[in-house]
XYZ file of C-alpha atoms in Angstrom:
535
model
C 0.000 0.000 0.000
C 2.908 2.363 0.127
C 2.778 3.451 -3.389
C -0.440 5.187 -2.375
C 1.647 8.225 -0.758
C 3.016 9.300 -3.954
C 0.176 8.102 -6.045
C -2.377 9.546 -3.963
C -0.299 13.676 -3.379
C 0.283 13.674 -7.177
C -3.382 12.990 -8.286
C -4.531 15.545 -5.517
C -2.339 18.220 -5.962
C -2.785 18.462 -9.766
C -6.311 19.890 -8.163
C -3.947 22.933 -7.912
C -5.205 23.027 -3.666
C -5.413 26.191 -2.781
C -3.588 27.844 -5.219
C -4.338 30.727 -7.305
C -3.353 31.488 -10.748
C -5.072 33.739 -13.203
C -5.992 31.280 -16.569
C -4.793 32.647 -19.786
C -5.048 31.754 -23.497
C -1.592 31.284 -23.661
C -1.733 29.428 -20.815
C -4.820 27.657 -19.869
C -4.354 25.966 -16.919
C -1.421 27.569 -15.614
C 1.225 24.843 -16.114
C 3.579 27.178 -17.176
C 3.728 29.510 -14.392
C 6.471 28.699 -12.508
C 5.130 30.309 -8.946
C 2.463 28.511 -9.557
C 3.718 25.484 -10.204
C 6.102 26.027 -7.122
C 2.861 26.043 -4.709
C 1.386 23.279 -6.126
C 4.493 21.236 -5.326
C 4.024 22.455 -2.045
C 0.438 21.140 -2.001
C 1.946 17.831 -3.255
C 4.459 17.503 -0.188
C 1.761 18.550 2.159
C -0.458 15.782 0.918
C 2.437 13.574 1.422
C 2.493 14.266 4.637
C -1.431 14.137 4.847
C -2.107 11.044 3.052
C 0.369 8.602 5.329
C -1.391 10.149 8.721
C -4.563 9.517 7.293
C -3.769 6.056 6.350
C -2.571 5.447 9.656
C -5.027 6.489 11.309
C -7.884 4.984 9.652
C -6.074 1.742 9.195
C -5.450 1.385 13.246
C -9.282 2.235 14.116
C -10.626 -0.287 11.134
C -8.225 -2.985 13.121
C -9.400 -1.809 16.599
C -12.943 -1.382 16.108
C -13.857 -3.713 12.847
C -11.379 -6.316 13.701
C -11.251 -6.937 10.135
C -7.453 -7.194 8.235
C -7.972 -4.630 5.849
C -6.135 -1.121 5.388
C -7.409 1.742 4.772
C -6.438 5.136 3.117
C -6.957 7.464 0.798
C -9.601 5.626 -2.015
C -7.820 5.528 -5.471
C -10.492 5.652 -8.064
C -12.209 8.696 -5.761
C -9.210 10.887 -5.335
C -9.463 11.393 -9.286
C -12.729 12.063 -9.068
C -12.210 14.499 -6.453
C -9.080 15.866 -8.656
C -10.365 15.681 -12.521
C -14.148 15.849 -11.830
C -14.927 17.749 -8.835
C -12.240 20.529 -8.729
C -10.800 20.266 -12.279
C -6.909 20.145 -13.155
C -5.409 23.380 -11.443
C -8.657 24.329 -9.881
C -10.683 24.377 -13.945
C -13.954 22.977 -11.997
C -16.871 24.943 -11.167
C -16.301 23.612 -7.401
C -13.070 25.270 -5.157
C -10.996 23.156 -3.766
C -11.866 24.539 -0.031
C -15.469 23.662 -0.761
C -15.011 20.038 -1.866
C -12.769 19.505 1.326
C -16.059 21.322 3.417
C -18.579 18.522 0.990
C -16.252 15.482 1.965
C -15.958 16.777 5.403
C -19.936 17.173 5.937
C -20.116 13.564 3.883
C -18.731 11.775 6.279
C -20.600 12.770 9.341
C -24.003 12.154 7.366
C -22.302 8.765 6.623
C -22.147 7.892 10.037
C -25.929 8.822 10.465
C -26.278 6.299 8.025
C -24.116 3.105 8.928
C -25.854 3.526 12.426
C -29.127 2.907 10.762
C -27.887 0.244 8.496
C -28.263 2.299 5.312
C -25.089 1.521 4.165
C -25.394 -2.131 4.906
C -28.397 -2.268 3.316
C -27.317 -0.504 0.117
C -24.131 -3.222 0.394
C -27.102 -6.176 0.332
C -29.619 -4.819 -2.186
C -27.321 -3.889 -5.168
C -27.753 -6.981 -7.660
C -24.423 -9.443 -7.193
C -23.225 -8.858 -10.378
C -23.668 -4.760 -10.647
C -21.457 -5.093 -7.200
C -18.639 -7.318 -8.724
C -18.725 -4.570 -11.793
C -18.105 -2.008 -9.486
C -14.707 -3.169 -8.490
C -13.622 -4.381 -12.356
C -14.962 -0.921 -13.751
C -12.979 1.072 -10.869
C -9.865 -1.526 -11.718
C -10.149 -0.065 -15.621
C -10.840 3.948 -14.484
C -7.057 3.273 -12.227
C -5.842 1.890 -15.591
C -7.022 4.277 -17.810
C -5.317 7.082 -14.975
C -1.768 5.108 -15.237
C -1.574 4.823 -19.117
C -2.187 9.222 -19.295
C 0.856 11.271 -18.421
C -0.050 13.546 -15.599
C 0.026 10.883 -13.197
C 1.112 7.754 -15.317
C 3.327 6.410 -17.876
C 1.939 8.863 -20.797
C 1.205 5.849 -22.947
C -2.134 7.534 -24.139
C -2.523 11.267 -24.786
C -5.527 13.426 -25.929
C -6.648 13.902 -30.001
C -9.089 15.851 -31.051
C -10.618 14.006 -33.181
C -10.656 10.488 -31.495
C -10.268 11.735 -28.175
C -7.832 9.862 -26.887
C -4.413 8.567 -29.330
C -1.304 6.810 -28.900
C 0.964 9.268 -27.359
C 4.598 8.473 -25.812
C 6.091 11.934 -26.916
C 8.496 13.939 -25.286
C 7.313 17.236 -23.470
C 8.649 19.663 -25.731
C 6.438 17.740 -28.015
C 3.139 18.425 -26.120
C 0.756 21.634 -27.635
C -0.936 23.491 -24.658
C -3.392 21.343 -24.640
C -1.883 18.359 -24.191
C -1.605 16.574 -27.623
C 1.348 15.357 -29.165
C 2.643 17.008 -31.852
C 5.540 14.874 -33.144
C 7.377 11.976 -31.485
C 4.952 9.726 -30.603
C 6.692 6.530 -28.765
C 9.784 8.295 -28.575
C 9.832 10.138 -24.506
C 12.045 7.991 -22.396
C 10.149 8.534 -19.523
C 7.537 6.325 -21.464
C 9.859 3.195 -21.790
C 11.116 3.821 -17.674
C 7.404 3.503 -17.219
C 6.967 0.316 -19.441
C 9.617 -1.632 -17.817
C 8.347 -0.926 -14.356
C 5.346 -2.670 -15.670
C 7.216 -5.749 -16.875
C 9.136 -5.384 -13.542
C 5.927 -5.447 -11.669
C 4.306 -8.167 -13.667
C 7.281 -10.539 -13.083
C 7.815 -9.833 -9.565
C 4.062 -10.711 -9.182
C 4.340 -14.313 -11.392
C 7.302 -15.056 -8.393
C 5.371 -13.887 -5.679
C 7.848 -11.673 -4.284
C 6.940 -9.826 -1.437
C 6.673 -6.108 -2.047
C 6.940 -6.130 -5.773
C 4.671 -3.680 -6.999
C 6.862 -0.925 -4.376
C 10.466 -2.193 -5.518
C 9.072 -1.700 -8.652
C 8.318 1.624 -8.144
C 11.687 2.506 -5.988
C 13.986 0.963 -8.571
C 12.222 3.544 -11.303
C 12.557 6.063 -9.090
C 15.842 5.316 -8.381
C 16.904 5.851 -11.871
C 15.096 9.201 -12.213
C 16.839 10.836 -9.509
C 20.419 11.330 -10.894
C 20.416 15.138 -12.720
C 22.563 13.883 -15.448
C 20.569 11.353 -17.507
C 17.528 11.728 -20.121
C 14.599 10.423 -17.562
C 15.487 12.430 -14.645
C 13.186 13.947 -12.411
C 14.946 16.739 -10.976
C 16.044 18.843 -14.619
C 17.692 21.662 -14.328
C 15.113 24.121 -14.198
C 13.414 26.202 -11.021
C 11.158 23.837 -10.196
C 13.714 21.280 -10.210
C 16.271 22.839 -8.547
C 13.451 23.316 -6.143
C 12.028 19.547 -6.038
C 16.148 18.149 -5.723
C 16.327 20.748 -2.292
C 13.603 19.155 -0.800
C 14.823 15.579 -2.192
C 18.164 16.003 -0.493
C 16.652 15.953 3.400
C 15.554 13.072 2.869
C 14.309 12.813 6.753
C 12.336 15.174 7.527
C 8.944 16.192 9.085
C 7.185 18.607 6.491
C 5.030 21.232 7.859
C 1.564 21.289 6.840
C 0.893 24.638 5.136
C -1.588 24.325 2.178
C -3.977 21.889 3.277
C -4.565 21.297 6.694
C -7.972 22.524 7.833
C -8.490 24.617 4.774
C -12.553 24.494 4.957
C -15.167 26.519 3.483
C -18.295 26.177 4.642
C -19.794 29.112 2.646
C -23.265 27.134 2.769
C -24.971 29.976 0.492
C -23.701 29.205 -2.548
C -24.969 26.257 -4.763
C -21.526 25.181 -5.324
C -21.004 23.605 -1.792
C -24.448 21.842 -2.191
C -23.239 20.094 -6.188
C -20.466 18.599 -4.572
C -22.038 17.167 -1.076
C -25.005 15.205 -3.243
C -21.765 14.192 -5.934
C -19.525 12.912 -3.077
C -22.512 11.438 -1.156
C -24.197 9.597 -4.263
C -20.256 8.819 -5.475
C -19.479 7.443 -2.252
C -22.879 5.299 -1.399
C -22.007 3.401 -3.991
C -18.161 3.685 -4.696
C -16.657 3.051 -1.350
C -19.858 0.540 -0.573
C -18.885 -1.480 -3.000
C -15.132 -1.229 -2.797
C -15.213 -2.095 0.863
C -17.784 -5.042 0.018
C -15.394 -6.661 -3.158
C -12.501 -6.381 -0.520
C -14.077 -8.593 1.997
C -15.561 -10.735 -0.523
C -11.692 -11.215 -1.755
C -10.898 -11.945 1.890
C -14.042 -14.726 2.549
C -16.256 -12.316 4.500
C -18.865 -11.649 2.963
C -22.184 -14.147 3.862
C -24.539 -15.078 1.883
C -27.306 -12.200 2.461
C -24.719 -10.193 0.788
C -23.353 -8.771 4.001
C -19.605 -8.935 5.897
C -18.470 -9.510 8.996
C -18.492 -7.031 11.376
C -19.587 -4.192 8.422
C -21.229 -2.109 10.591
C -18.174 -1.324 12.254
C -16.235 -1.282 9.308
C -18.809 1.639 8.078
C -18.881 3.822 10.811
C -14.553 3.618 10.595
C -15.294 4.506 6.922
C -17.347 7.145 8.259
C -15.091 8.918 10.880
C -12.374 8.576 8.453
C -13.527 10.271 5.991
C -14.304 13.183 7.931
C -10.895 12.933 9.211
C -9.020 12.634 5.674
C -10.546 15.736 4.849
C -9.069 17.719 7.580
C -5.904 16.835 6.274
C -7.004 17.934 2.502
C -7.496 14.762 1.163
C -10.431 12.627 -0.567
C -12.536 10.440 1.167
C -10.561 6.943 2.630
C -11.665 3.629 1.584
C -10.521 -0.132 1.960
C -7.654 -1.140 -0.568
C -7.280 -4.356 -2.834
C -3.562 -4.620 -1.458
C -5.440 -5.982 1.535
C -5.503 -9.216 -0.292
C -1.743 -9.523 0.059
C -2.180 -9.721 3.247
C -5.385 -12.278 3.612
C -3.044 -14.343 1.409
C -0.335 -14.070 4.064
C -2.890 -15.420 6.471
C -4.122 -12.240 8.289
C -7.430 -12.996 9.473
C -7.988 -10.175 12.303
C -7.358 -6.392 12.600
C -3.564 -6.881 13.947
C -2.907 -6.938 10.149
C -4.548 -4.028 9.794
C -2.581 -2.062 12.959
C 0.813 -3.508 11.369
C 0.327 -2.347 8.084
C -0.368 1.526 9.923
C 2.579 1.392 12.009
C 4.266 1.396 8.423
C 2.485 4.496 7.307
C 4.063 5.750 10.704
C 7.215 5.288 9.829
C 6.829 6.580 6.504
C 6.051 10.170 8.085
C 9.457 10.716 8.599
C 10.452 10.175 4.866
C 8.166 12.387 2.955
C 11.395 13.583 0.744
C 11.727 10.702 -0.658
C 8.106 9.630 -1.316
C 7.681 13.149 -2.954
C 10.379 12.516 -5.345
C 8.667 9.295 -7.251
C 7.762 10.492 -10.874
C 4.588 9.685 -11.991
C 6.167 7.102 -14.345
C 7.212 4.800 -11.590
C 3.916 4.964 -10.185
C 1.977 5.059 -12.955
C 2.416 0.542 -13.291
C 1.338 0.557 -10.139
C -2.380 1.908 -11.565
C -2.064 -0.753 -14.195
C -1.638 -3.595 -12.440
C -3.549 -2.495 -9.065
C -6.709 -1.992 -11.897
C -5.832 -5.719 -13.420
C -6.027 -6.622 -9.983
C -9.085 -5.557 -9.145
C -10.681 -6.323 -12.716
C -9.648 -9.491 -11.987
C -13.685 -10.515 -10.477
C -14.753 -10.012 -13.779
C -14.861 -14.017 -14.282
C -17.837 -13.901 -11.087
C -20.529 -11.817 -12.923
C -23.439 -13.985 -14.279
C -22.261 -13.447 -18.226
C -24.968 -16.134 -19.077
C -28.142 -14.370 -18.699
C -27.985 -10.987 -20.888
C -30.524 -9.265 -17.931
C -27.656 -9.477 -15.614
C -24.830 -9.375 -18.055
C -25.551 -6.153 -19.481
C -26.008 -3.728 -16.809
C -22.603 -5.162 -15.652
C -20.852 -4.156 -18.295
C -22.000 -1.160 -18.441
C -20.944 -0.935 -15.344
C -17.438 -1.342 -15.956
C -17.247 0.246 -19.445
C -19.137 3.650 -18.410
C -16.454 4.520 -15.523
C -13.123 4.773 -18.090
C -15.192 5.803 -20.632
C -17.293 9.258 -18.736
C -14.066 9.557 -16.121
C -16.305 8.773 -13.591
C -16.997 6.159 -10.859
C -20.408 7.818 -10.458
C -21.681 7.609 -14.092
C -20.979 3.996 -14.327
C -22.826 2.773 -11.300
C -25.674 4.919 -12.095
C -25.825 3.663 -15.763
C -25.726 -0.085 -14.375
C -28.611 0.457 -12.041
C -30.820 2.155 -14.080
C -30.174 -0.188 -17.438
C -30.466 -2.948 -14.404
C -33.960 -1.682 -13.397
C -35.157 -0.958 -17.006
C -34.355 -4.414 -18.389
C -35.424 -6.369 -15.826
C -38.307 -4.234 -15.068
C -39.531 -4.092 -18.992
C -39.659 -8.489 -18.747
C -41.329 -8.927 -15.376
C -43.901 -6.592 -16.578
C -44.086 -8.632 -20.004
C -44.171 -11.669 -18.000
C -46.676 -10.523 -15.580
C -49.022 -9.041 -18.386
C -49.225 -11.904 -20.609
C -49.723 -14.394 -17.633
C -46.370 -15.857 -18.145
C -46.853 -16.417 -21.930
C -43.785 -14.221 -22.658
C -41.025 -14.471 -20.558
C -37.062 -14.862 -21.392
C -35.510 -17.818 -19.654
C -34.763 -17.536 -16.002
C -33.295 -20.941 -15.583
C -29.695 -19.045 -15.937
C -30.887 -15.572 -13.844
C -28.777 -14.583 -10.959
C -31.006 -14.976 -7.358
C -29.321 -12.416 -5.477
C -32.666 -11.271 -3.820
C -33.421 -14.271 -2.111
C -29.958 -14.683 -0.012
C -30.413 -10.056 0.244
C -33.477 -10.241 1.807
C -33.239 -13.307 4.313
C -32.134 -10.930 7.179
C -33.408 -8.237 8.403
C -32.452 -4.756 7.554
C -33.078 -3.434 10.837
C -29.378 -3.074 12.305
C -29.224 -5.787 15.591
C -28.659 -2.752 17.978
C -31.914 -1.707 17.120
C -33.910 -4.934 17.100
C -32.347 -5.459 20.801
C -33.987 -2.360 22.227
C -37.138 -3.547 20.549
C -36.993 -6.903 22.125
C -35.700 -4.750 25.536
C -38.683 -2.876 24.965
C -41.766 -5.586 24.833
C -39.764 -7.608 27.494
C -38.492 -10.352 25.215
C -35.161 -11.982 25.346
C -33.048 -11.319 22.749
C -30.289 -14.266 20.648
C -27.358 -11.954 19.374
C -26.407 -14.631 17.439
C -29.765 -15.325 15.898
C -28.288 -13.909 12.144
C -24.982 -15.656 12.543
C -23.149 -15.110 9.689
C -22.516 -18.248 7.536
C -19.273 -16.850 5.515
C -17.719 -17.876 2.151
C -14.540 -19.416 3.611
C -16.546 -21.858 6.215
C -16.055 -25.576 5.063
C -18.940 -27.454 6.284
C -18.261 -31.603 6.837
C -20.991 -34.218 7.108
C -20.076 -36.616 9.391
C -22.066 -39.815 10.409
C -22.674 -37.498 13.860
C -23.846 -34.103 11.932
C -22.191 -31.178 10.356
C -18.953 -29.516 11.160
C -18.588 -26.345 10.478
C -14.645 -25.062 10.416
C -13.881 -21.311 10.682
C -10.300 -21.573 9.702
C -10.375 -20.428 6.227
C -9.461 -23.316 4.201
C -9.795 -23.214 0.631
C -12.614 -25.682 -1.061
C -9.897 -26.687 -3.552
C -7.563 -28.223 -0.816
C -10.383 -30.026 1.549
C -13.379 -31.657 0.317
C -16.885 -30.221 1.680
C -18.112 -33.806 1.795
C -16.383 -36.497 3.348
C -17.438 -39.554 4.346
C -15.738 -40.745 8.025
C -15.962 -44.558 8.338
C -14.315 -44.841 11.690
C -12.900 -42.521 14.185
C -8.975 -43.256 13.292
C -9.532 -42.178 9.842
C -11.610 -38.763 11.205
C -8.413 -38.359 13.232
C -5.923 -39.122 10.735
C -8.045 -36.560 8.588
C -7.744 -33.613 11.237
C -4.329 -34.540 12.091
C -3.059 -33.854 8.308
């Protein structure tokens, strides 16, 4: 999860923070002015800073309260959003960047209203299964689409007018205003560094070597920082001069200046209001849904569609999210590099309080994580987004009323540049499709009806449980003087292997995978049963 530090200042600060430059034709967005320029770099070493304190703080009170093994920080996928969408490159949005920090701040504390109530854990139930699971591949393709561009990846891709989007690769001299490549297509080295961090990456990962998407990243990086060579980072210009000062601490604690607290809560303006309902409706189903396909990776997740300990896990989301903000940062969410650590065999929130203790140590290092170029950690997009396309293989492809409205789950988010757009489009074409043949069905008394045989019954396992959150049905029971079973919606979850023995079932909790013990085995006598456990 370390890459997220560099990853996660460079997408913010290209929001320009707080800024201020006066847009010209010569000079649209301002990338030219060097003062500028100079205080956004600021803004990126302040969200440096900001994004490993956040991440350490969520991730410790996700383990403490939630007991679950997941980390948390800064959401990739909605720090974008927040960036490109919300605030615009160099502050070209309609929305300041003050006033989206005030939105996510005020976001979080309704969010806590609502994982209280179960609102959030209902939302995480009734979304159809395979809308959910397009969630996290159509958020693995936006991260992708982020790491092949060249403001915060390997510039592989670069905008044409005509097409929209081109083969790009060319150097920065090469680059019109605008951003489209002139001459030299393929020909930036920066591009190739890039390219074999990828290869580096995807190797690494074949071996299963611990760590290899950040040695990846630091062995790019590495190669950048010399002044001397073709792919530096640090060229001999002001605001490298300026970047290779702040390089050379390296150990350091940087003062936050530019983003810490920076609020504005101007509640008269419609501006303030555009951005609360787009991070609310962005994060109701973004970060629902991430948080879900992360403990469905880990076995959590039961079979009403619900985790383990998720209202917990919400109200952490909650708090942190408030908390993020005051830092100047988008809202936090769980992270797919969890699942190295499931693999590893975490199983309870100590994984979760080890992996923050190394976001504390990382404080003291913010020179060095503000010197990665964006084309070391641009691979990291690409193969974090393979990563988390890789659920693609779980949606129900066989019946076209739930195959559909998946995809367009997942091909709407790279396509609009936003999260939002694609989970809306996958609901509603969910809803119309599906409603338009249970209305045909019902009409013509079952006459005309597609096949169901291959439909997807999420509803059944979704609404088996109440949706009245357990702290609430106790003071009901309390209330009418009934007793009251806590464990009366024990949660039955992926991982549990259940064994029929001549005596009954046997549930075991450990985890083991169904491809390495057999769900039904037959015991003939009690040596074999304990030769069985024994191995």
């Amino acid at each position: 999860m370390a890459y997220i530090i560099s990853v996660n200042s460079s997408i913010i600060s290209d929001s320009g923070g707080t800024c201020v430059c006066e847009f010209t034709e010569a000079d649209p967005v301002c990338s030219l002015n060097e003062d500028y320029m100079s205080c956004v770099y600021q803004v990126k070493l302040d969200l440096i800073m900001g994004t490993t304190v956040i991440a350490m703080i969520s991730s410790i009170l996700l383990g403490v309260f939630a007991n679950l093994p997941i980390g948390m920080a800064p959401g990739m996928g909605l720090n974008a959003y927040f960036t490109y969408t919300v605030v615009g490159f160099h502050g070209s949005g309609k929305v300041s960047y003050e006033t989206a920090l005030a939105a996510v701040f005020i976001e979080g504390l309704i969010f806590f209203v609502l994982s209280i109530f179960g609102i959030r854990q209902w939302l995480a139930r009734i979304i159809p299964m395979s809308i959910k699971i397009a969630m996290g591949c159509g958020i693995g393709l936006y991260l992708c689409f982020i790491g092949v561009q060249k403001s915060a990846g390997i510039g592989l891709v670069s905008l044409d007018m005509s097409t929209l989007v081109t083969l790009g690769g060319c150097p920065t001299e090469a680059l019109s205003a605008e951003g489209v490549c002139q001459w030299g297509r393929m020909e930036s080295g920066t591009l190739y560094m890039g390219l074999l961090g990828l290869v580096m990456m995807a190797i690494l990962l074949m071996y299963r070597v611990r760590g290899a998407i950040l040695i990846s990243i630091i062995f790019i990086a590495i190669t950048s920082w010399p002044r001397v060579n073709k792919v530096t980072y640090f060229p001999y210009t002001p605001q490298g001069d300026l970047m290779f000062d702040y390089f050379k601490k390296v150990v350091t604690v940087h003062k936050m200046e530019h983003t810490l607290g920076r609020f504005d809560f101007n509640l008269t303006g419609k501006d303030i209001w555009i951005a609360l309902i787009t991070f609310l409706y962005v994060d109701i189903m973004d970060t629902t849904g991430t948080m879900y396909s992360m403990a469905r990776y880990g076995g959590f997740t039961d079979k009403a569609g619900d985790f383990e300990h998720s209202t917990w896990a919400f109200m952490t989301d909650a708090i942190t999210i408030t908390i993020g903000s005051c830092f100047g940062s988008s809202p936090c969410t769980a992270f797919i590099e969890s699942g190295a650590g499931i693999a590893e065999g975490g199983r309870t929130g100590i994984t979760a309080i080890a992996t923050a203790f190394g976001f504390f140590v990382s404080i003291f290092f913010s020179p060095i994580f503000a010197s990665f170029p964006p084309w070391s950690t641009g691979p990291a997009l690409i193969i974090v987004g393979s990563m988390m396309t890789s659920g693609i293989r779980n949606i129900n492809w066989d019946y076209p009323g739930d195959a559909i409205p998946a995809f367009i789950t997942l091909a709407i988010m790279p396509f609009t540049y936003s999260i939002a757009y694609g989970v809306i489009g996958g609901i509603i074409s969910y809803v119309i499709i599906n409603g338009f043949a249970y209305v045909l069905d019902k009409a013509t008394g079952g006459y005309i009806r597609p096949d169901y045989s291959q439909r997807e019954d999420w509803w059944t396992a979704a609404m088996s449980r109440s949706f009245v959150p357990t702290w609430i049905q106790f003071l009901i029971a309390k209330s009418r003087g009934q007793s009251f079973d806590w464990h009366k919606d024990e949660y039955e979850f992926e991982d549990d292997v259940k064994l029929e023995t001549p005596t009954g079932v046997i549930t075991n909790h450990s985890g083991i995978s169904q491809d390495n013990i057999s769900a039904r085995q037959d015991f003939t006598s009690k040596a074999e049963k304990t030769e069985y456990y024994g191995s």
